[in-house]
N, C-alpha and C. Protein backbone atom coordinates (compact mmCIF):
# COMPACT_ATOMS: atom_id res chain seq x y z
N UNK A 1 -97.47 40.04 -17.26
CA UNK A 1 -98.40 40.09 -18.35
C UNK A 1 -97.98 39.05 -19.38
N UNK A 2 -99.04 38.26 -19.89
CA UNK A 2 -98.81 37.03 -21.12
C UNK A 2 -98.42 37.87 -22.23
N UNK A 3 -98.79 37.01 -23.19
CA UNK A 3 -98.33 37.22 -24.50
C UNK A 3 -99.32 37.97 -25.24
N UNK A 4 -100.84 37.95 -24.71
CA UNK A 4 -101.98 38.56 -25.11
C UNK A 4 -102.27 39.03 -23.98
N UNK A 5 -102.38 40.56 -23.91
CA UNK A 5 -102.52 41.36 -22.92
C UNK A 5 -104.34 41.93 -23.30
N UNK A 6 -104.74 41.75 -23.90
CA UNK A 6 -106.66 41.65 -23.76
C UNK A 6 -106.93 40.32 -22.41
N UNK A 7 -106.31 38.99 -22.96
CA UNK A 7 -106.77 38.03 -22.21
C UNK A 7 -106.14 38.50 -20.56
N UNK A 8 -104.81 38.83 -20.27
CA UNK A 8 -104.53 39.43 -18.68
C UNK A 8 -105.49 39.79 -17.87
N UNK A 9 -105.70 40.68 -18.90
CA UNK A 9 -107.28 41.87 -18.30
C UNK A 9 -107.95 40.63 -17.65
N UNK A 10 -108.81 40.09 -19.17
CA UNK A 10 -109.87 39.44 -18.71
C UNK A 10 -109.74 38.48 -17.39
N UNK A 11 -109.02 37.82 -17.14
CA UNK A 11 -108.31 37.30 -15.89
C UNK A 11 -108.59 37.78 -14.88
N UNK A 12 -108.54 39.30 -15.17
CA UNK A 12 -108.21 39.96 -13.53
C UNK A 12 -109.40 40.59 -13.28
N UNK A 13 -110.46 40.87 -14.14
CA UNK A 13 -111.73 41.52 -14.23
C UNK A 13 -112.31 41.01 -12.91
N UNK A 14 -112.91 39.99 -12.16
CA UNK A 14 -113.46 39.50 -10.81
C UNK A 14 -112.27 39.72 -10.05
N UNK A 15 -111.24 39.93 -9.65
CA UNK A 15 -109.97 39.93 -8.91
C UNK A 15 -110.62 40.64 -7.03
N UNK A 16 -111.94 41.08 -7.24
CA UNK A 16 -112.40 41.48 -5.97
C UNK A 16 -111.25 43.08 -5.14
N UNK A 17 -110.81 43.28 -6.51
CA UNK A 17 -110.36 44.98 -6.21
C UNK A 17 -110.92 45.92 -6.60
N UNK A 18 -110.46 47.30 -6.33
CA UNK A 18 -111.31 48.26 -6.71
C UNK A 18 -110.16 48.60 -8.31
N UNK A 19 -110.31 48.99 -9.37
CA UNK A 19 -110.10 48.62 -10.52
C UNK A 19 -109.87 50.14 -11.33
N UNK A 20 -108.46 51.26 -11.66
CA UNK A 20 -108.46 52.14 -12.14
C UNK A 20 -107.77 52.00 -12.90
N UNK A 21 -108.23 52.71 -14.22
CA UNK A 21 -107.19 52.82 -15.47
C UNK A 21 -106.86 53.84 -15.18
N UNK A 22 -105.58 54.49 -15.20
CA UNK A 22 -104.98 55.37 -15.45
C UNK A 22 -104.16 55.95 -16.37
N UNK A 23 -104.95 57.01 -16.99
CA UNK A 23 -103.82 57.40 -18.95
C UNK A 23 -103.25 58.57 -18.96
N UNK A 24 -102.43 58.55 -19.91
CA UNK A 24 -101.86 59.96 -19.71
C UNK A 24 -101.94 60.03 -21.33
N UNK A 25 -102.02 61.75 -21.42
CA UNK A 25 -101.50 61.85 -23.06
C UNK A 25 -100.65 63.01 -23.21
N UNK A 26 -100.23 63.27 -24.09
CA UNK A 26 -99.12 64.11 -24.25
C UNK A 26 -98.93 65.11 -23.92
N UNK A 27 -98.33 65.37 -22.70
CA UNK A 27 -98.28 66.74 -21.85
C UNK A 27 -96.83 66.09 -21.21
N UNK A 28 -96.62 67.24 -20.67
CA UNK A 28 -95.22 67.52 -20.00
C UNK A 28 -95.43 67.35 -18.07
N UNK A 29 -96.48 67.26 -17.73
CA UNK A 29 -97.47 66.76 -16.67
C UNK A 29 -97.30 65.28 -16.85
N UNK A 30 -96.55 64.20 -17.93
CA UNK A 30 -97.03 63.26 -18.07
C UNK A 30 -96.24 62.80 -16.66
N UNK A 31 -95.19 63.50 -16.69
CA UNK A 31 -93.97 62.61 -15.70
C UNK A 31 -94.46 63.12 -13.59
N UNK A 32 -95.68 63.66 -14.00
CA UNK A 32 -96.41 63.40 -12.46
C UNK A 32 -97.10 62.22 -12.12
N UNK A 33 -96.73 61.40 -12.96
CA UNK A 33 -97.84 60.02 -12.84
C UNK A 33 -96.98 59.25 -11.78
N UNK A 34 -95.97 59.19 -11.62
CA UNK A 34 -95.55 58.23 -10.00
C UNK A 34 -96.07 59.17 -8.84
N UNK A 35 -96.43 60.44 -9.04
CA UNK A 35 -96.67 61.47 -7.99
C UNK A 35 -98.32 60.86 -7.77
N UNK A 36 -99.29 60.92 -8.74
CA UNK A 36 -100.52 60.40 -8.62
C UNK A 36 -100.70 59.00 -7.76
N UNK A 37 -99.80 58.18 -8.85
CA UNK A 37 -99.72 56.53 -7.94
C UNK A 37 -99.33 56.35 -6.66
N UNK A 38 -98.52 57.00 -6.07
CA UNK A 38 -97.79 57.21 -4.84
C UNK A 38 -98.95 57.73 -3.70
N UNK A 39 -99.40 58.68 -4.34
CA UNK A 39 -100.74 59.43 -3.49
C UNK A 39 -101.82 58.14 -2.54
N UNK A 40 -102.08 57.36 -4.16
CA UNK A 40 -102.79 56.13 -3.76
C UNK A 40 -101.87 54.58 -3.31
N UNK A 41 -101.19 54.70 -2.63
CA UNK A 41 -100.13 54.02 -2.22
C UNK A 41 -101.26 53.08 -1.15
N UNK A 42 -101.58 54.11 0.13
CA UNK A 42 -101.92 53.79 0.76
C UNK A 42 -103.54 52.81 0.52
N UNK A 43 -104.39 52.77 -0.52
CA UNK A 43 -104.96 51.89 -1.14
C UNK A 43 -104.56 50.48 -1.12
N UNK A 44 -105.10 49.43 -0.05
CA UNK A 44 -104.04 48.46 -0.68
C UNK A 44 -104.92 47.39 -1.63
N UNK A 45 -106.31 47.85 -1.78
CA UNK A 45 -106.98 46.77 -2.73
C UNK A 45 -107.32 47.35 -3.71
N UNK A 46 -105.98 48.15 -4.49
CA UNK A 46 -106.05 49.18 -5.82
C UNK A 46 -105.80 47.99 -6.68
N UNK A 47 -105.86 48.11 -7.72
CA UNK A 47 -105.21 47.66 -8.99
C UNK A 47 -105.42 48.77 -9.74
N UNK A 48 -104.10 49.19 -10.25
CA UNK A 48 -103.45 50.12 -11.55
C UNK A 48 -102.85 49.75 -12.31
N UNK A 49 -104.03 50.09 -13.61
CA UNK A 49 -103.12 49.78 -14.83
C UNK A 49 -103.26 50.94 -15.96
N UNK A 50 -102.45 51.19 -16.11
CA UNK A 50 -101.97 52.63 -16.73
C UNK A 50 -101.91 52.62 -18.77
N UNK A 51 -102.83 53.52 -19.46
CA UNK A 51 -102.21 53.95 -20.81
C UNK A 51 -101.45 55.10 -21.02
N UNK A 52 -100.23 54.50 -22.17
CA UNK A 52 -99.54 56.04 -22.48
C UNK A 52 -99.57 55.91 -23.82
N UNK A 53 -100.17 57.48 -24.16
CA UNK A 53 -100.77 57.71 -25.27
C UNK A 53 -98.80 57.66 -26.16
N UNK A 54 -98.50 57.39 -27.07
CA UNK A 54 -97.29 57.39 -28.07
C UNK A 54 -96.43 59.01 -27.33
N UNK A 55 -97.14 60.03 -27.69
CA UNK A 55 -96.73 61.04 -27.30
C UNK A 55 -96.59 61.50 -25.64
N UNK A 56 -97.51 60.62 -24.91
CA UNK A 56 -96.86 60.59 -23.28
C UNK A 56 -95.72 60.24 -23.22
N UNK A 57 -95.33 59.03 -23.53
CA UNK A 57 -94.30 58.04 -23.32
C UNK A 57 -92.99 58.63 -23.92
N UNK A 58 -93.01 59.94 -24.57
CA UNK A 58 -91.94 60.47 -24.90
C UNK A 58 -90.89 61.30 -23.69
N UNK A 59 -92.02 61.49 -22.76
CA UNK A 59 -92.27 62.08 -21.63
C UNK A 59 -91.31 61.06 -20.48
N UNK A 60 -91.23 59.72 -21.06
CA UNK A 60 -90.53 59.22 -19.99
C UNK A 60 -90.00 58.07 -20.05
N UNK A 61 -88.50 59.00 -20.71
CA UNK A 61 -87.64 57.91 -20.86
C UNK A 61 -86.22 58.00 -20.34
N UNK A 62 -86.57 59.18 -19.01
CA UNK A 62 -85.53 59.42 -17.96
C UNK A 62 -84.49 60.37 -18.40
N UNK A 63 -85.12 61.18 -19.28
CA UNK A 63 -84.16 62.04 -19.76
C UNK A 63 -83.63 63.31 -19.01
N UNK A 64 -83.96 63.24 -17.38
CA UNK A 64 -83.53 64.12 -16.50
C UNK A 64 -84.00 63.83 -15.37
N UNK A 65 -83.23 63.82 -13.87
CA UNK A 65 -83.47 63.11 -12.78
C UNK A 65 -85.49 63.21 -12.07
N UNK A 66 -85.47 64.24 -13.03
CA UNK A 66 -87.22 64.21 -12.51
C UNK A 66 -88.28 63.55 -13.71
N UNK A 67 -87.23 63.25 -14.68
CA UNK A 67 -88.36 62.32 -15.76
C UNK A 67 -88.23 60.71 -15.32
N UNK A 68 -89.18 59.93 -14.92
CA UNK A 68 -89.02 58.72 -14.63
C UNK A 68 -89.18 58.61 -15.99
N UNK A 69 -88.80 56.88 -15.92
CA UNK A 69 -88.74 56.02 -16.73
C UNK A 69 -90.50 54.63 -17.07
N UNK A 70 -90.87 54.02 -18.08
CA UNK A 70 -92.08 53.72 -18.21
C UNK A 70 -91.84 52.15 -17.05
N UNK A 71 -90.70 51.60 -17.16
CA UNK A 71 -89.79 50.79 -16.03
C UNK A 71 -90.24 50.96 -14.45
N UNK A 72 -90.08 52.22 -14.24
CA UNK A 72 -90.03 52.61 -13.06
C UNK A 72 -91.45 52.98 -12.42
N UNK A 73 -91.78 53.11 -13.66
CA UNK A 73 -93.80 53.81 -12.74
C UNK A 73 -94.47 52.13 -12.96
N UNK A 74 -93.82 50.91 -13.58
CA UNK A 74 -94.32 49.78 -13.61
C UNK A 74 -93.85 49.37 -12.26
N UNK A 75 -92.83 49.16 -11.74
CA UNK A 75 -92.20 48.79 -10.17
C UNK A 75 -93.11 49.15 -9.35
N UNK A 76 -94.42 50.40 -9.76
CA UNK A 76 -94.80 51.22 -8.87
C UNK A 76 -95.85 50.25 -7.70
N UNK A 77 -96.00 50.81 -6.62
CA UNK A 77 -97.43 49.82 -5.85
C UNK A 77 -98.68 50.08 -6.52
N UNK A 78 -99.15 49.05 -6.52
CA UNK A 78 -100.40 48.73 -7.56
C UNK A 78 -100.24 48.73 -8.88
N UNK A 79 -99.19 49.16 -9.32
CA UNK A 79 -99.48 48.98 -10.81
C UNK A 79 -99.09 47.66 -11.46
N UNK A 80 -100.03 46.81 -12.13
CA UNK A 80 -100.32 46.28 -12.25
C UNK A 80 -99.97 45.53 -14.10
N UNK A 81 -100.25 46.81 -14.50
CA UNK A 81 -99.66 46.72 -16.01
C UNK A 81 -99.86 47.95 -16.88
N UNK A 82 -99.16 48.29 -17.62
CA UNK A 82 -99.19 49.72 -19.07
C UNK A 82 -98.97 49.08 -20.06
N UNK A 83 -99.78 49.79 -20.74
CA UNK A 83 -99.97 49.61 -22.05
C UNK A 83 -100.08 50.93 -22.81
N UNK A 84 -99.59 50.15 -23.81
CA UNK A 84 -99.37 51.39 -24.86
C UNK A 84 -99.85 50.90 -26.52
N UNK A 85 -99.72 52.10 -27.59
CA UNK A 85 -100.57 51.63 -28.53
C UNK A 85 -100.44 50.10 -29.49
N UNK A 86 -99.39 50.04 -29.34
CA UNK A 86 -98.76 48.20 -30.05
C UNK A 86 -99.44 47.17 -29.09
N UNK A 87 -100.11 47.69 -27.75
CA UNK A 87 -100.08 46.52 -27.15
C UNK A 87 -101.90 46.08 -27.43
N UNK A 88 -102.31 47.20 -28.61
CA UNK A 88 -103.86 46.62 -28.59
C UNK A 88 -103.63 45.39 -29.69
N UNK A 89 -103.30 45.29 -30.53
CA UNK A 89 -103.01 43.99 -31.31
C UNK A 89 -102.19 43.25 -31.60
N UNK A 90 -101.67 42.38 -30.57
CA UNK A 90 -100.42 41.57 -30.51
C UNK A 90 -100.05 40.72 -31.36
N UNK A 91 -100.99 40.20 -31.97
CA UNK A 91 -100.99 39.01 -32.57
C UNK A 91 -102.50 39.26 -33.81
N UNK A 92 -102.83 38.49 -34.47
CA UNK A 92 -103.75 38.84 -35.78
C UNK A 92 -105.44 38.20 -34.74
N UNK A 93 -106.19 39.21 -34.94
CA UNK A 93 -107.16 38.92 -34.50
C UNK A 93 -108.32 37.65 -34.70
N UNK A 94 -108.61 36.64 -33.88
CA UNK A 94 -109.92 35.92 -34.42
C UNK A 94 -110.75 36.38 -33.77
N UNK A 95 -112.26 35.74 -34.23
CA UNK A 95 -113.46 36.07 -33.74
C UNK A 95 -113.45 35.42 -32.52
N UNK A 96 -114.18 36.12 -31.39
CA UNK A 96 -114.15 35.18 -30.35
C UNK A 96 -112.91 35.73 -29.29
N UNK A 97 -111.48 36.51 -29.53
CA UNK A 97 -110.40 36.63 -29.22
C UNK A 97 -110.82 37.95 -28.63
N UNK A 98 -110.35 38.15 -27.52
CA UNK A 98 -110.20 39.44 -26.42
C UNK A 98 -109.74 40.46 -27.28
N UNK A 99 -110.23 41.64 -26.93
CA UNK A 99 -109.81 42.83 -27.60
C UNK A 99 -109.26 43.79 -26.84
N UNK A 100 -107.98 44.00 -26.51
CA UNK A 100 -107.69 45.01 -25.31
C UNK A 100 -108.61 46.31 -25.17
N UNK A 101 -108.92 47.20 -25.54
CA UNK A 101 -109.35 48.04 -25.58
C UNK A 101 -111.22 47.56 -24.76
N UNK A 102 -111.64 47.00 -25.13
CA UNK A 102 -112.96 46.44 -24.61
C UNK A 102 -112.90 45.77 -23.33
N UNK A 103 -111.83 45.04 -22.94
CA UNK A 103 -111.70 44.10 -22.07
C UNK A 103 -111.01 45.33 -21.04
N UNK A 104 -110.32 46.34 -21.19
CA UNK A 104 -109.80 47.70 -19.93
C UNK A 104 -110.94 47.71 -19.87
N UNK A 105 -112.10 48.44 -20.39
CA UNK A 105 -113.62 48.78 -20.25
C UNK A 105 -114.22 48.11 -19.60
N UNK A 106 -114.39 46.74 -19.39
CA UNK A 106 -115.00 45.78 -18.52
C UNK A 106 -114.37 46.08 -17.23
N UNK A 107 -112.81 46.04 -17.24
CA UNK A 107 -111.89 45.73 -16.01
C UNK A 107 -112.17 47.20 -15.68
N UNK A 108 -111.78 48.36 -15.62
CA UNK A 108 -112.32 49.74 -14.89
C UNK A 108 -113.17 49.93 -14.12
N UNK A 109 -113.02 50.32 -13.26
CA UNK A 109 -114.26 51.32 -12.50
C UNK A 109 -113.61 52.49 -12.81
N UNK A 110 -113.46 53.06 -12.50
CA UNK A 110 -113.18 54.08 -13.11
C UNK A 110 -111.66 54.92 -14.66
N UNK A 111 -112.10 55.81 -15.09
CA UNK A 111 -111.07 56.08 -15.92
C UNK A 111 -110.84 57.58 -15.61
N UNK A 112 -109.12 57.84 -15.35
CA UNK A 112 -108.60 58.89 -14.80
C UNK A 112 -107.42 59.25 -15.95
N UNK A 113 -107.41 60.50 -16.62
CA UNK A 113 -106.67 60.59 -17.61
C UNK A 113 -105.90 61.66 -17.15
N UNK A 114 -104.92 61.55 -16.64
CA UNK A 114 -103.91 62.82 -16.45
C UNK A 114 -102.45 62.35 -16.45
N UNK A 115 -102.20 63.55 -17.10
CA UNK A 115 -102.99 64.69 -17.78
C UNK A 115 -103.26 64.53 -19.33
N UNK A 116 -104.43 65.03 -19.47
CA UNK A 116 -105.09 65.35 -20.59
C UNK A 116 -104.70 66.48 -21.45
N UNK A 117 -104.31 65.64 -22.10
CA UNK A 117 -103.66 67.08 -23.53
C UNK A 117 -104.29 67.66 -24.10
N UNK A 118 -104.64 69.01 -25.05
CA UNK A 118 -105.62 69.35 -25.80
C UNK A 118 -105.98 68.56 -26.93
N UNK A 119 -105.03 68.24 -27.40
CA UNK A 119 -105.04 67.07 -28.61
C UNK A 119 -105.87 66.11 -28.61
N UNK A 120 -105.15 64.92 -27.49
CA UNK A 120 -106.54 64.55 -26.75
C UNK A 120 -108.06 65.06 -26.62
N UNK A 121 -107.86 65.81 -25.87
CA UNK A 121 -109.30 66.52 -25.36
C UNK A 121 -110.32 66.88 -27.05
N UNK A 122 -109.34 67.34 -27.83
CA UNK A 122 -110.11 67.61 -29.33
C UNK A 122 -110.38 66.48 -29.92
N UNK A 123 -109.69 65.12 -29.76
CA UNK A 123 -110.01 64.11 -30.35
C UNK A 123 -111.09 63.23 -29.80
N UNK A 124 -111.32 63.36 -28.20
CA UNK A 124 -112.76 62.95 -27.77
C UNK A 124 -113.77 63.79 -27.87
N UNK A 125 -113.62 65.28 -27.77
CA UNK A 125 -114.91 65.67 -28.34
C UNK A 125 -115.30 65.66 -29.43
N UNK A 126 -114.54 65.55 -30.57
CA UNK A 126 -114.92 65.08 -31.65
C UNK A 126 -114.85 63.50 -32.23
N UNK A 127 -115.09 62.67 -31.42
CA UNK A 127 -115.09 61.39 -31.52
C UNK A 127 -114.27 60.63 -32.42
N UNK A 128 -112.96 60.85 -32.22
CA UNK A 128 -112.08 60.24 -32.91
C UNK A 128 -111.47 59.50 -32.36
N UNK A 129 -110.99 57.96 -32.89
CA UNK A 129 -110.20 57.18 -31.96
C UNK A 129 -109.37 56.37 -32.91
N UNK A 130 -107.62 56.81 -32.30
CA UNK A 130 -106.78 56.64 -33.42
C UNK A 130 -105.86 55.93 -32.77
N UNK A 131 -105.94 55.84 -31.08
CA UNK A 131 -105.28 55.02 -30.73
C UNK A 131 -105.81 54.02 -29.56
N UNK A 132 -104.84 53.60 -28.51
CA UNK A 132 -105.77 52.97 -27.99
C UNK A 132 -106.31 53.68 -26.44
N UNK A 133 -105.94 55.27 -25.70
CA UNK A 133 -106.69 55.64 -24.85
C UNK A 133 -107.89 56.23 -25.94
N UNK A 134 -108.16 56.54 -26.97
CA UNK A 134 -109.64 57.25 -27.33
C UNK A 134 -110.32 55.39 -27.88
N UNK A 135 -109.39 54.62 -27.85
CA UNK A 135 -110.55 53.65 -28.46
C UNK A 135 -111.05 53.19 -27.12
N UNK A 136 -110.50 53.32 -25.83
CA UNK A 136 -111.45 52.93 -24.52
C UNK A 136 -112.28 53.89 -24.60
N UNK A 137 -111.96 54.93 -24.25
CA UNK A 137 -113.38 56.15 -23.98
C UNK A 137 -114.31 56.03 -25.40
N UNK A 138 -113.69 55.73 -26.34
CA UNK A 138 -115.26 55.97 -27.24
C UNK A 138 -116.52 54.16 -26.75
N UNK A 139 -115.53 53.63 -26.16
CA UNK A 139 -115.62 52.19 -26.16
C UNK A 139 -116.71 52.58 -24.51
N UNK A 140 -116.04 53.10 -24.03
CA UNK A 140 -116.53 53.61 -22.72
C UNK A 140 -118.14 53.40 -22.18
N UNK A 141 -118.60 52.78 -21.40
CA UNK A 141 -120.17 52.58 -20.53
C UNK A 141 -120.24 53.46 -19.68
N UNK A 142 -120.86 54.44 -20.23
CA UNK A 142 -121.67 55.55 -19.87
C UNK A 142 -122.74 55.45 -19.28
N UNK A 143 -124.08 54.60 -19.68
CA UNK A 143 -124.91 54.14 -19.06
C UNK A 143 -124.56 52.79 -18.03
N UNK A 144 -123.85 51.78 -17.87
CA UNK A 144 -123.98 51.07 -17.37
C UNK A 144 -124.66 49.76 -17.53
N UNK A 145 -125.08 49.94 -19.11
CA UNK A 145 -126.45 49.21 -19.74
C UNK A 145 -125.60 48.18 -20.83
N UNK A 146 -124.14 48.13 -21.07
CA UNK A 146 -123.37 47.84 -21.96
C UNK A 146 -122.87 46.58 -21.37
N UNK A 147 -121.97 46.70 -19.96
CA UNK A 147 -121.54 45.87 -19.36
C UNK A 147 -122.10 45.32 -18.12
N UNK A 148 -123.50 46.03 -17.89
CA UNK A 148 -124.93 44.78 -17.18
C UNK A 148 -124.11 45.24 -15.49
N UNK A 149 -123.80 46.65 -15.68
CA UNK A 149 -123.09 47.22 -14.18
C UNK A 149 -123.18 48.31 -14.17
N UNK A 150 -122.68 49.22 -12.89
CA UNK A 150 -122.93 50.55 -12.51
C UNK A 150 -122.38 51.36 -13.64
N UNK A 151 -123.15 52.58 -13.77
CA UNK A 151 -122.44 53.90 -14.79
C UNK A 151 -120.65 53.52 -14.70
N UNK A 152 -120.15 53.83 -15.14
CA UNK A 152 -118.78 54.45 -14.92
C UNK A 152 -118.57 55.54 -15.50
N UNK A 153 -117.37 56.52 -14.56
CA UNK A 153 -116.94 57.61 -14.79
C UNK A 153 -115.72 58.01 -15.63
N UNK A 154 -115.56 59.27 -15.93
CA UNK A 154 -114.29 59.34 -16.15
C UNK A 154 -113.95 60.90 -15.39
N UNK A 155 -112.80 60.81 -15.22
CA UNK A 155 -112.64 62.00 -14.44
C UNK A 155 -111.11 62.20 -15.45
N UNK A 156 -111.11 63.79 -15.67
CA UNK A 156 -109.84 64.55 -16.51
C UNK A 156 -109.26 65.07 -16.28
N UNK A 157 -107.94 65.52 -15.47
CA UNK A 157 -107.23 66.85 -15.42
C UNK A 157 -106.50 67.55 -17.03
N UNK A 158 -107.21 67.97 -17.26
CA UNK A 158 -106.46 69.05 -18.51
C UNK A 158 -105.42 69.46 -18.31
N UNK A 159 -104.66 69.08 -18.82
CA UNK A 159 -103.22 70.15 -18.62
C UNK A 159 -102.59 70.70 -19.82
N UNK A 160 -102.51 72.21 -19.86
CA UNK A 160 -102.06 72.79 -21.49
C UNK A 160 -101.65 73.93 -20.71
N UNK A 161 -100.62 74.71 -21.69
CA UNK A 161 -99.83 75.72 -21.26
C UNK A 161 -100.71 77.02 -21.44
N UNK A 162 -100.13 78.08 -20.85
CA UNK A 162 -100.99 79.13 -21.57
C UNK A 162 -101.48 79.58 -22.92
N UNK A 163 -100.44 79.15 -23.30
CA UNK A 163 -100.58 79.93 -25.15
C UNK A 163 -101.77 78.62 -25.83
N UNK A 164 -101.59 77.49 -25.15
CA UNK A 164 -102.72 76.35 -25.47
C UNK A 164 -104.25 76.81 -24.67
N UNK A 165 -104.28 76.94 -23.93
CA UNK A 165 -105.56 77.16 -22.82
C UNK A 165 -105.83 78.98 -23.87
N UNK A 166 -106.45 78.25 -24.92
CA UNK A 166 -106.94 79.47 -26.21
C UNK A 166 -108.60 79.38 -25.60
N UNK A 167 -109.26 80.33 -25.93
CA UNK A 167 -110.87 80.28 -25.83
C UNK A 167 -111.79 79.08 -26.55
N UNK A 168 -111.05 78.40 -27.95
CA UNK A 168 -111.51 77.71 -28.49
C UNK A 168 -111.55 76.44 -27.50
N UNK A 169 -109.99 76.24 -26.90
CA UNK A 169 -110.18 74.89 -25.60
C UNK A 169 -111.05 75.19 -24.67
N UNK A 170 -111.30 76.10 -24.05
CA UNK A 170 -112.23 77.05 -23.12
C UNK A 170 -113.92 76.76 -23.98
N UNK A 171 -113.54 76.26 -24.68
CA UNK A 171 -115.30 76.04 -25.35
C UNK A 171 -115.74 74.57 -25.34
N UNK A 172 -113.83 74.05 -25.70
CA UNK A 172 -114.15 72.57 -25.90
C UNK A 172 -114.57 71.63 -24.70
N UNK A 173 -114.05 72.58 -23.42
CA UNK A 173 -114.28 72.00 -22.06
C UNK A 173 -115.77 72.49 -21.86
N UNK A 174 -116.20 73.21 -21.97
CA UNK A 174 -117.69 73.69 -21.10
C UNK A 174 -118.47 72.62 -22.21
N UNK A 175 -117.96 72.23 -23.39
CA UNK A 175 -118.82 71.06 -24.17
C UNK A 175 -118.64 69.67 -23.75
N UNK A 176 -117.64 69.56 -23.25
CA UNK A 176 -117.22 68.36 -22.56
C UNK A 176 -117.87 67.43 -21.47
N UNK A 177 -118.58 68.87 -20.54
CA UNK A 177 -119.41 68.35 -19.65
C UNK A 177 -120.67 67.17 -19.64
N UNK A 178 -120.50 66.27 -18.80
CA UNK A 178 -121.46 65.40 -18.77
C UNK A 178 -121.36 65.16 -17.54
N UNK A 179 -122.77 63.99 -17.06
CA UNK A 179 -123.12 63.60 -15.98
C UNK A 179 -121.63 62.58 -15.53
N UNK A 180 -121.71 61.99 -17.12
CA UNK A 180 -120.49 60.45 -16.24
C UNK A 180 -119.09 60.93 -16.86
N UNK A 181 -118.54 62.34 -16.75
CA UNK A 181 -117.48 62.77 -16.29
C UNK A 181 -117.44 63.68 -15.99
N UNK A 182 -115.84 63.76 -15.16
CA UNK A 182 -115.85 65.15 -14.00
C UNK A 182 -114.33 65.57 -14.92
N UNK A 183 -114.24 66.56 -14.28
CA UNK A 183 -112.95 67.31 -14.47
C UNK A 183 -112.16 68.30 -13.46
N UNK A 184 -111.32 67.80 -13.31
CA UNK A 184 -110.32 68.41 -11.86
C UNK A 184 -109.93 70.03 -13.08
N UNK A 185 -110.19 71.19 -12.29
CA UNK A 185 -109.63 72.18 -12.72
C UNK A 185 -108.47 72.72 -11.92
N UNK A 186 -107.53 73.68 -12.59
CA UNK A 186 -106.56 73.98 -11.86
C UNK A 186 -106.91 75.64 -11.42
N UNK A 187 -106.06 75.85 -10.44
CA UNK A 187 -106.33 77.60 -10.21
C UNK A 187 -106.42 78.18 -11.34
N UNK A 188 -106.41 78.13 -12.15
CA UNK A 188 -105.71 78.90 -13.85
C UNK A 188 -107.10 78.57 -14.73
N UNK A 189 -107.53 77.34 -14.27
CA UNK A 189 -108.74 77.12 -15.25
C UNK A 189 -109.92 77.72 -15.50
N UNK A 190 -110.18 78.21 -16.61
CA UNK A 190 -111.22 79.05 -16.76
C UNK A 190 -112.27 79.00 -15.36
């Protein structure tokens, strides 16, 4: 990755692969993300490039033989590049100049967020974007009418503990629903 990681993207946007962002936000689930990438190993015209929300990345900095490191899920096959919230403005913006957050949006076909924290999950249903995984999804082509191409999706695994998985999250998910995203539930999920 250069020195301006908007322009990378843009680079790789035609690359003639199939194209997944993959994010995580602050859950304790974060450190299954070489388990996810690994799954899709066998993919070989993947490109993965991964966000970690500030509070994922706390998640993995190898602080026990089953927490990888942010190092080590980069080594991974296909991954391609991570980013994290410093890496949306590297340098002082001009007009005209790539915007990371817009330019993942172009490069995606799809967006896969796991796991999805409640925090998270409360900050997209209420349309807040404070870093840079809610400034893709609010940024996000829903219709397909934005970037002059197919819908894109997003697909979520939620992950929250019991004492989190309250009725109020249980409300925030059945509001959540839309056509252009899905959501992986677990046995446990409402």
């Amino acid at each position: 990755m250069g020195t301006n990681p908007a322009e990378s993207v843009a680079a790789a946007i035609n690359d003639g692969k199939t194209h997944l962002l993959l994010a995580a936000s602050g859950s304790v689930a974060t450190i299954k993300i070489p388990l996810i990438i690994s799954a899709l190993r066998r993919h070989t015209n993947l490109s993965i490039r991964v966000i970690l929300t500030k509070s994922a990345s706390f998640f993995l900095q190898g602080q026990s033989a089953e927490q990888p490191t942010i190092a080590s899920i980069a080594a991974l096959p296909n991954v391609d590049a991570i980013y994290q919230d410093e890496d949306e403005m590297t340098e002082s913006w001009v007009r005209g100049a790539g915007i990371l957050h817009i330019n993942l949006r172009k490069w995606a076909d799809i967006l896969v967020i796991a796991p999805l924290s409640a925090n998270t999950l409360a900050k997209i249903v209420n349309g807040l974007s404070n870093n840079l995984l809610t400034d893709v999804i609010r940024a996000w082509d829903t219709s397909g009418l934005v970037d002059g191409g197919a819908r894109k999706r997003i697909l979520v695994a939620p992950a929250m503990n019991a004492a989190m998985f309250v009725p109020l999250a249980i409300r925030i998910l059945k509001t959540y629903r839309a056509d252009w995203i899905g959501m992986v539930r677990s046995a446990k999920t409402y």
